[in-house]
Coordinates of C-alpha atoms in Angstrom, one line a residue:
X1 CA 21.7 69.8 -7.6
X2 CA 19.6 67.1 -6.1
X3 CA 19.2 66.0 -2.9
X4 CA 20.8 62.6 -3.9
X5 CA 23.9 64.7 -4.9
X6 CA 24.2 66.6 -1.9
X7 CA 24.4 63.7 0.2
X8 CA 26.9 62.2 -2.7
X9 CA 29.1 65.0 -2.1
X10 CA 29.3 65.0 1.8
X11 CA 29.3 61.2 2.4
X12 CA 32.3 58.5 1.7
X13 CA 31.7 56.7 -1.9
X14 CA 30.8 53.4 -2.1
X15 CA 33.1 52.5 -4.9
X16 CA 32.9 48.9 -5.0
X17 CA 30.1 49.2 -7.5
X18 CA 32.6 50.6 -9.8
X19 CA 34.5 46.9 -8.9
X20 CA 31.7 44.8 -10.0
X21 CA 31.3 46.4 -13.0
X22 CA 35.2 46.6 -14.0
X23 CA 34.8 42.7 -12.8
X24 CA 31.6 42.1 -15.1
X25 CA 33.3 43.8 -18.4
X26 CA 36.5 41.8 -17.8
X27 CA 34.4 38.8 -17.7
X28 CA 32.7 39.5 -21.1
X29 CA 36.4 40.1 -22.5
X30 CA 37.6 36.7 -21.6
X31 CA 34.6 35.1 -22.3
X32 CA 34.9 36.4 -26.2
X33 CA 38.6 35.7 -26.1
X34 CA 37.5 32.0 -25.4
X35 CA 35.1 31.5 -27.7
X36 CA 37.8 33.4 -30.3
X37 CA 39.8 29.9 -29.2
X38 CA 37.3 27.6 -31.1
X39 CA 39.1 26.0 -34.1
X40 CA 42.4 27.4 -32.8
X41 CA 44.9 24.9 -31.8
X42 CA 42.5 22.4 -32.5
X43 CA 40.0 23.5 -29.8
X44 CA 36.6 22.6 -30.5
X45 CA 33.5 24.1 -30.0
X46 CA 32.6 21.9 -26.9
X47 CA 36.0 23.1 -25.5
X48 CA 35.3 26.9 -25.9
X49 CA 31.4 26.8 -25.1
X50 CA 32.9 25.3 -21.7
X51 CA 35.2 28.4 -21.0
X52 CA 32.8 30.9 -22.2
X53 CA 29.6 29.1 -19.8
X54 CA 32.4 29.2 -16.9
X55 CA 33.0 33.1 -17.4
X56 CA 29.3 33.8 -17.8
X57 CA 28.2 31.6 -14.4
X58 CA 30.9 34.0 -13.2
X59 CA 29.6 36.7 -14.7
X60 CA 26.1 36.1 -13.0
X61 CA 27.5 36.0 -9.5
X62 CA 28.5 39.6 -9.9
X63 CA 25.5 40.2 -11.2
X64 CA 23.4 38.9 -8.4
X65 CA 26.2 40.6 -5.9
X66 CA 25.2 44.0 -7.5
X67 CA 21.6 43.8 -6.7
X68 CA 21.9 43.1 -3.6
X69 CA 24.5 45.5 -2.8
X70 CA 22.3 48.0 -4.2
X71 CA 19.1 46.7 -2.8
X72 CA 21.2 47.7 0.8
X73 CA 23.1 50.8 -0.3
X74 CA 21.3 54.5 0.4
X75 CA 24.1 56.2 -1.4
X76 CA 26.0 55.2 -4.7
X77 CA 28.6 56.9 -6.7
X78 CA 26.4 57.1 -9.9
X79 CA 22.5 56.9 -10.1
X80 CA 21.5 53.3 -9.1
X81 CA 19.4 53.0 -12.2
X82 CA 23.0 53.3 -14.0
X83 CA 24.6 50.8 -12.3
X84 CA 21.9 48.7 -12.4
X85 CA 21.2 49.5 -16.7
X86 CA 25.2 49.1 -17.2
X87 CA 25.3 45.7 -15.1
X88 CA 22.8 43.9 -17.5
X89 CA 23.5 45.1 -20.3
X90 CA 27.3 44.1 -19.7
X91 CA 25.8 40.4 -18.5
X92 CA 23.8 40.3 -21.3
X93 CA 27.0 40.9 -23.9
X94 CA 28.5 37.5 -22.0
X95 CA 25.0 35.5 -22.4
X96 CA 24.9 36.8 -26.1
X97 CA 28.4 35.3 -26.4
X98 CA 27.4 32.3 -24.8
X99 CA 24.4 31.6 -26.3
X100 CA 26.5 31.9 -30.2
X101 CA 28.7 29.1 -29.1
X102 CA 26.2 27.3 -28.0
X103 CA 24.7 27.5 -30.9
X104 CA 27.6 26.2 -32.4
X105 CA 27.8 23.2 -30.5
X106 CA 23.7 22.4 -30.6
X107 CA 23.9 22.9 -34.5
X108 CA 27.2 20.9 -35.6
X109 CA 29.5 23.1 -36.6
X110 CA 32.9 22.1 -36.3
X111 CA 34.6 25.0 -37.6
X112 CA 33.4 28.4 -37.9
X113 CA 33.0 29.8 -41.2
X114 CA 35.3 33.4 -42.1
X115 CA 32.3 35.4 -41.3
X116 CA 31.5 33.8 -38.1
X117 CA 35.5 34.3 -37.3
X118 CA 34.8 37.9 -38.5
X119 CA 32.3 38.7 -35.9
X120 CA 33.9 36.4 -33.0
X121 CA 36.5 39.0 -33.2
X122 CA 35.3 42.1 -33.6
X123 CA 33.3 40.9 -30.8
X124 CA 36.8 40.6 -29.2
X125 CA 37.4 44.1 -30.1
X126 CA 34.0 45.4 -28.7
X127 CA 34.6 43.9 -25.4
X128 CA 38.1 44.5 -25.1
X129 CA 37.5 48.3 -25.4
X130 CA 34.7 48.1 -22.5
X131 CA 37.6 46.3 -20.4
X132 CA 39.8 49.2 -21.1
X133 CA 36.7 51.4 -20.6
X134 CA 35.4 50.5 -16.9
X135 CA 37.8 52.0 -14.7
X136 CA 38.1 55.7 -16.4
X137 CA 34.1 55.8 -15.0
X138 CA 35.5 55.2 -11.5
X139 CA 38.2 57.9 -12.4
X140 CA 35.8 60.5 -13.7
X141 CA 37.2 60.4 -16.8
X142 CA 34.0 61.3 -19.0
X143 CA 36.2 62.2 -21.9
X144 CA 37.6 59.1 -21.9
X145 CA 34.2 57.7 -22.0
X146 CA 32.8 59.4 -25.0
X147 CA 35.6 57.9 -27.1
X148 CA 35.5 54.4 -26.0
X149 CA 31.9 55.0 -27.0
X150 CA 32.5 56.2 -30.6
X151 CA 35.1 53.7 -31.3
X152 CA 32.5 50.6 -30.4
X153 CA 30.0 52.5 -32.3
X154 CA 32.2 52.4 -35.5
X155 CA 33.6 48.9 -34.8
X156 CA 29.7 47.8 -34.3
X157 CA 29.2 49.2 -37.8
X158 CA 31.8 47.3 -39.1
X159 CA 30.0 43.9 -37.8
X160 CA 27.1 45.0 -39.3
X161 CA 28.6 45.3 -43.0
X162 CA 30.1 41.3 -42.9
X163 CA 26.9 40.4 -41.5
X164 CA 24.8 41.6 -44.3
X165 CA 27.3 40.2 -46.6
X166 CA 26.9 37.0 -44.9
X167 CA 23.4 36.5 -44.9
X168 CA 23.1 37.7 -48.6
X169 CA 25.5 35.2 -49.9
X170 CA 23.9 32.3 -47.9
X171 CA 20.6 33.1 -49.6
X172 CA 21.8 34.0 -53.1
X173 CA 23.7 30.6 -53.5
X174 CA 21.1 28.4 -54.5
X175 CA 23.6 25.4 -54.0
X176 CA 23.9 25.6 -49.9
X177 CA 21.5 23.4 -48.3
X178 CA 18.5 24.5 -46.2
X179 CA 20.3 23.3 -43.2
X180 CA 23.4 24.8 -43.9
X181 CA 21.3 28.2 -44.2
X182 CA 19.7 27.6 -40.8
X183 CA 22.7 26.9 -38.8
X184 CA 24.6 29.1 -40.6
X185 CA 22.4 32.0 -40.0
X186 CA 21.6 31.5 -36.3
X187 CA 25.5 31.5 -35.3
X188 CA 25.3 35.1 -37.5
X189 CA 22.5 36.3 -35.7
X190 CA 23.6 35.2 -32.5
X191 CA 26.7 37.0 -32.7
X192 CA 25.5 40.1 -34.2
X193 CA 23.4 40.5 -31.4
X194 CA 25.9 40.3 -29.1
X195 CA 27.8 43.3 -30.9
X196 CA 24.5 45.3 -31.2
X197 CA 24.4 44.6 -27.1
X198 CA 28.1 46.4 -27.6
X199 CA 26.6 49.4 -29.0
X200 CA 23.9 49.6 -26.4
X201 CA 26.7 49.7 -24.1
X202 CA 28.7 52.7 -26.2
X203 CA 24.8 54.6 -25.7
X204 CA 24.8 54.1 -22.0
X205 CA 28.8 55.2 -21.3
X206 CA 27.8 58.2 -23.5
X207 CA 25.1 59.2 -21.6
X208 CA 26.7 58.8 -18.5
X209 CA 29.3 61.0 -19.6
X210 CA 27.0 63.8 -20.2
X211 CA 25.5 63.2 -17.4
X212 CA 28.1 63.3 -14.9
X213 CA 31.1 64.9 -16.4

């Protein structure tokens, strides 16, 4: 034991870090569920790259409250370097997210295409289950942890299959235009980033489960 978890054990826990990040993967969830809005009930991409930049300023605020809370705090529930790693890499899931819509907006499209609506919610899925994930860390509940963390690694694979199938058909149909290809392709890689941030996550709740269960 080290000395950073003797003084864990005999001093009061400063579980508000567990807040900001239940906050922060909330935050992601809404901000997919929002962009999952555009072409639904006639929302348009404008409209849901407004709700999702809202979440993500939001988002950042936690953020920046996390530093700073851990730039003053001696003792922390988990290893600061795991708060810190799980902070940004749940902030960067909701700039991900944001930065696919507006890419949607920037390149025209006024209606995503069936892959694009493919990803946007498995995305939903991805950041649903680390919603539903947070608060078992603050609980202890490491079991819990490892399978949230297979289930987005399996969901993550499933992105990956209508991605390549995506990508494939744009560049095997020799009647889509270049542009088409380009904005196309961007939204696609956009997105699939965001769910590859998804698995990082899934990596890092893993580890912390062996780590501290």
């Amino acid at each position: 034991m080290g000395l950073q978890d003797i003084i864990r054990f005999f001093l009061p826990k400063e579980d508000h870090f567990y807040d900001y990040l239940e906050r922060q993967a909330a935050f992601a969830h809404k901000g997919a569920t929002a962009m999952a809005r555009f072409s639904e009930n006639g929302t348009t991409a404008g409209e849901a790259s407004a709700a999702v930049q809202d979440y993500e300023h939001a988002g950042d605020e936690v953020v920046h409250a996390m530093e700073e809370a851990l730039a003053k705090t001696f003792v922390t529930p988990i290893d600061r370097e795991d708060l810190q790693k799980l902070s940004s890499e749940l902030d960067t899931v909701l700039d991900l997210a944001n930065g696919a819509i507006r890419a949607c907006v920037m390149l025209g499209v006024d209606k995503p295409t069936e892959p694009m609506s493919k990803l946007i919610h498995i995305l939903v899925r991805c950041t649903e289950k680390m919603d539903e994930a947070m608060p078992q860390l603050r609980k202890h509940q490491y079991g819990d942890l490892v399978e949230v963390a297979r289930e987005l690694r399996k969901i993550e694979k499933e992105a990956d299959v209508v991605y390549r199938d995506a990508i494939s058909k744009l560049f095997k149909d020799p009647s889509i235009d270049a542009k088409i290809i380009i904005r196309e392709k961007t939204v696609l890689e956009d997105l699939e980033n965001a769910i590859d941030q998804c698995d990082s996550i899934a990596d890092t709740l893993a580890n912390l489960a062996i780590k501290n269960g």
